[in-house]
C-alpha positions in Angstrom: 130.7 6.8 -9.1 130.8 3.3 -8.1 134.4 2.2 -8.9 135.8 5.5 -7.0 133.5 4.8 -4.0 134.5 1.3 -3.5 138.2 2.6 -3.7 137.7 5.0 -1.1 139.6 3.7 2.2 137.3 3.0 5.0 139.7 4.7 7.2 138.7 7.7 6.1 135.4 7.9 6.8 133.5 4.8 7.7 130.2 6.0 8.0 130.0 8.3 5.0 131.8 5.9 3.2 128.9 3.1 3.8 126.0 5.9 3.1 127.8 6.6 -0.2 127.8 3.2 -1.2 124.6 2.3 0.2 122.8 5.1 -1.8 124.8 3.9 -5.1 124.0 0.2 -4.8 120.3 2.0 -4.3 120.0 3.8 -7.2 121.7 1.1 -8.8 118.8 -1.9 -7.7 121.1 -3.5 -5.7 119.1 -4.0 -2.4 120.8 -6.5 -1.0 124.2 -4.6 -1.3 122.5 -1.4 -0.8 120.8 -3.0 2.8 124.3 -4.0 3.7 126.3 -1.1 3.8 122.9 1.1 5.6 123.4 -1.6 8.2 127.5 -0.9 8.5 126.8 2.8 7.9 124.2 2.7 11.2 126.4 0.2 13.4 129.6 3.1 12.6 127.3 5.8 13.4 126.6 3.8 16.9 130.3 2.7 17.4 131.2 6.4 16.8 129.0 8.0 19.4 127.4 5.0 22.2 124.0 6.1 23.9 124.1 7.7 26.8 122.4 5.8 29.9 119.0 6.2 30.3 115.5 5.7 28.7 115.6 5.4 24.7 113.5 7.6 22.9 110.7 5.2 22.1 110.0 4.5 26.1 110.1 8.4 26.8 106.8 8.4 24.4 105.5 5.6 25.8 105.4 6.6 29.0 104.3 10.3 27.8 101.5 8.6 25.8 100.0 6.5 28.6 99.1 10.2 30.3 96.3 10.4 27.1 93.5 8.7 28.8 89.5 10.1 28.6 89.8 9.9 32.6 92.7 12.6 32.6 91.8 14.7 30.3 88.6 15.0 31.3 89.8 16.4 34.3 92.2 19.3 32.7 91.5 22.4 33.9 89.4 24.9 32.2 91.4 27.4 30.7 91.6 31.3 29.2 93.9 31.0 26.7 95.1 34.7 25.2 94.2 34.9 21.5 97.7 37.2 20.4 100.1 36.7 19.6 98.2 34.2 16.8 99.1 30.3 17.1 101.3 28.9 15.0 100.5 26.7 12.5 102.1 23.0 13.4 104.1 21.1 10.6 104.0 17.0 12.3 104.9 13.9 10.7 107.4 11.1 10.8 110.7 11.7 10.1 111.2 11.2 6.5 108.1 11.5 5.3 108.4 14.6 3.3 107.6 17.5 5.7 110.6 19.3 4.4 109.5 19.3 1.1 106.1 21.2 2.0 107.8 23.6 4.5 110.5 24.7 1.6 106.8 24.7 -0.6 104.9 27.4 2.0 107.9 29.2 2.1 106.7 30.9 -1.4 103.5 32.3 0.8 104.0 35.6 1.6 103.1 36.5 5.2 104.2 32.5 6.3 107.5 32.4 8.2 108.8 29.0 8.1 110.6 27.5 11.0 112.6 24.4 10.5 113.1 22.2 13.5 114.3 24.8 16.0 114.0 23.6 19.6 110.9 26.5 20.8 108.6 24.1 22.4 111.4 21.9 24.2 112.2 25.6 26.1 108.2 25.5 27.2 108.6 21.6 28.1 111.9 22.3 30.3 109.4 25.3 32.2 106.3 23.3 32.3 108.6 20.5 34.1 106.8 17.3 33.0 103.4 16.5 31.6 101.8 15.3 34.2 101.6 19.3 34.9 99.4 19.7 31.9 95.9 18.7 33.8 96.1 21.4 36.8 97.6 24.6 35.0 95.9 27.3 35.6 95.3 30.2 33.1 97.7 32.5 34.3 100.4 29.6 33.9 99.4 28.5 30.7 99.8 31.8 29.3 103.1 32.2 30.7 103.9 28.9 29.1 102.6 30.3 25.6 104.7 33.7 25.9 108.0 31.4 27.0 107.4 30.2 23.1 107.1 32.9 21.9 110.3 34.9 23.8 112.1 31.5 22.8 111.1 32.3 18.7 112.4 35.3 19.1 115.6 34.4 20.4 116.3 31.4 18.2 114.8 33.4 15.5 115.5 36.5 15.5 114.3 37.9 11.5 110.5 37.1 12.1 108.4 39.7 10.3 106.2 41.5 12.4 102.3 39.9 11.4 103.4 36.9 9.7 102.1 33.7 10.5 104.4 31.2 12.0 104.8 27.9 10.9 106.8 25.9 13.3 107.5 22.1 11.5 109.2 19.6 13.9 108.2 15.9 12.8 107.7 14.4 15.8 105.8 17.4 17.5 103.0 14.7 16.5 104.5 13.0 20.0 103.4 16.1 22.0 100.3 17.1 20.4 98.3 17.0 24.3 100.6 20.3 25.6 100.6 21.7 22.3 96.8 21.8 22.4 97.0 23.3 25.6 98.7 25.9 25.3 97.6 26.5 21.3 93.7 25.4 21.2 93.2 27.3 18.1 96.4 25.8 16.5 95.3 24.4 13.1 98.2 20.9 12.7 99.1 19.4 9.1 100.2 16.0 9.2 102.3 14.8 6.7 101.6 11.2 5.4 103.5 8.4 3.9 103.9 4.7 3.6 104.7 3.5 6.9 107.6 1.1 5.1 108.9 3.8 3.3 109.3 6.0 5.9 110.4 3.5 8.2 113.4 2.3 5.8 114.0 6.2 5.0 114.5 7.1 8.1 117.0 3.7 8.8 118.9 4.6 5.7 119.2 8.4 6.3 122.9 9.1 8.1 121.3 11.4 10.9 123.1 13.0 13.7 122.6 11.4 16.4 120.2 12.4 19.2 118.0 11.3 21.5 115.5 10.6 18.5 117.2 10.2 15.8 119.2 7.1 17.5 115.7 4.6 17.1 117.0 4.7 13.5 120.3 3.2 13.6 118.0 -0.5 14.0 115.1 -1.3 12.0 113.0 -2.7 14.6 113.9 0.1 16.6 113.1 2.1 13.8 109.8 0.2 13.1 108.6 0.2 16.9 109.1 3.4 17.6 107.0 4.6 14.1 104.3 2.7 16.3 105.0 4.6 19.7 104.7 7.9 17.8 101.7 7.1 15.8 100.2 5.5 19.1 100.4 9.0 20.4 99.5 10.9 17.8 96.3 8.7 17.7 95.2 8.5 20.7 95.6 12.8 21.0 93.9 13.7 17.8 90.8 10.4 19.0 90.1 12.3 22.5 91.3 16.5 21.5 89.5 18.3 19.2 92.7 19.1 17.7 91.9 21.0 13.6 94.3 18.9 11.3 94.6 18.4 7.8 96.8 15.3 6.5 98.6 15.4 3.2 100.3 12.6 1.9 103.4 12.4 0.1 102.4 10.0 -2.5 100.1 12.8 -3.4 102.5 15.2 -3.7 105.0 13.5 -5.7 101.6 12.5 -8.3 99.9 15.8 -8.0 100.8 18.7 -6.0 98.7 21.6 -7.1 95.8 19.2 -5.8 97.3 18.3 -2.5 98.9 22.4 -2.2 95.1 23.9 -3.2 93.4 21.8 -0.6 96.1 22.5 2.3 96.0 26.2 1.3 91.9 26.0 1.4 92.6 24.7 5.0 95.0 27.2 6.1 92.4 30.2 4.9 94.9 31.3 2.3 94.3 32.4 -1.3 95.5 29.9 -4.4 99.5 31.0 -5.3 101.4 29.3 -7.7 104.4 30.3 -6.5 103.6 27.6 -4.1 104.5 24.7 -6.5 107.8 26.1 -7.1 110.1 24.0 -4.3 113.7 24.7 -6.3 112.5 28.7 -6.1 112.5 28.9 -2.2 114.8 25.9 -1.5 117.6 28.2 -3.4 116.9 31.1 -0.9 117.5 28.6 2.2 120.4 29.6 3.7 120.9 26.0 5.4 118.3 23.3 5.1 118.7 21.7 8.8 117.5 18.1 8.2 118.9 14.8 6.5 116.5 16.4 3.3 118.8 18.9 2.7 120.0 16.7 -0.6 116.4 16.2 -1.8 114.9 19.5 -1.9 116.8 21.0 -4.2 115.9 18.5 -6.7 112.9 18.9 -9.2 110.4 16.8 -7.3 110.8 13.0 -8.3 108.9 9.7 -7.8 111.8 7.3 -7.1 111.3 7.0 -3.3 107.5 6.5 -3.3 107.1 2.2 -2.9 110.7 2.0 -2.6 110.2 -0.3 0.1 108.6 -3.0 -1.9 112.4 -3.3 -3.5 113.5 -4.4 0.1 110.7 -6.5 1.3 112.4 -9.4 2.3 114.5 -6.9 4.6 111.9 -5.7 6.0 110.1 -9.1 6.7 110.6 -8.9 10.3 109.2 -5.9 11.1 106.2 -5.7 9.0 103.5 -6.9 11.4 104.9 -3.7 13.3 104.0 -1.6 10.5 101.1 -3.3 8.5 98.3 -2.4 11.3 99.0 1.6 10.3 99.6 1.1 6.6 96.1 -0.4 6.6 94.9 1.9 9.0 95.8 4.7 6.2 94.7 2.9 3.3 98.1 2.1 2.3 98.4 -1.7 0.2 101.0 -3.7 2.2 
């Protein structure tokens, strides 16, 4: 494939051509050439869609995280939250950490209705009018926002089955945990972890549709700083709020999928079902995969992406001081 890709004129689609060449060089273990092409891909993507004015995604996350303090949380009003409809299960994690693989596997659970990155919570945020409003919500206001979530859900996913448990997968909602916990205090949250260097590198290598968040990944340093901001917000929230969290690891999924899924189903209160091990069966039933992982989840589960960052250690050297503290905190080697 490489000679054919190299012969393709750049004028056809410079972003896609650079991406294809980069992926081929990566598969052929030519990391220097691959990285150069990933840089070219991202520069071409930004040139085609320049950033609008205003704060970056990272800056908005840092601003929100500044509101997560012991003093502010202690001042939150008490709420009486309705129990029905039951809270969703939330899947979060930094992009390219394995959340799409996990949601594909959970589609095999009979009474789960899995949502893939639908802007449901975003509609609630617009009604809320700013995260500083979380502190003084009344029970009536909180339950109205909760109803708005389910109304948006019905509008965006009208084929929901009555009685099913909603599984809301949106990776970067890990930076929105105060809002999630305020409206769904009994929600179970699944954090998908992956080595920070592999996650950041994979984001930089992905050809995302550029929205405010995905634009962060067109530059390697900004990718690392965004990782730091997102995990900083997550850590503040989970340290200070009684959120029910289960951590699942990408590396363990590809090495011992059954062990990871048994522990997860136990956390979710579901009996063991070997169907959750077959990602290809559920992937074939999906009409459309919305994420950059669309091509990977249809393959058998593979190990080639685990530890890939080591081949790019030289290129990652400038951002290792940002990512290393998180790797050490999670128990990864660096």
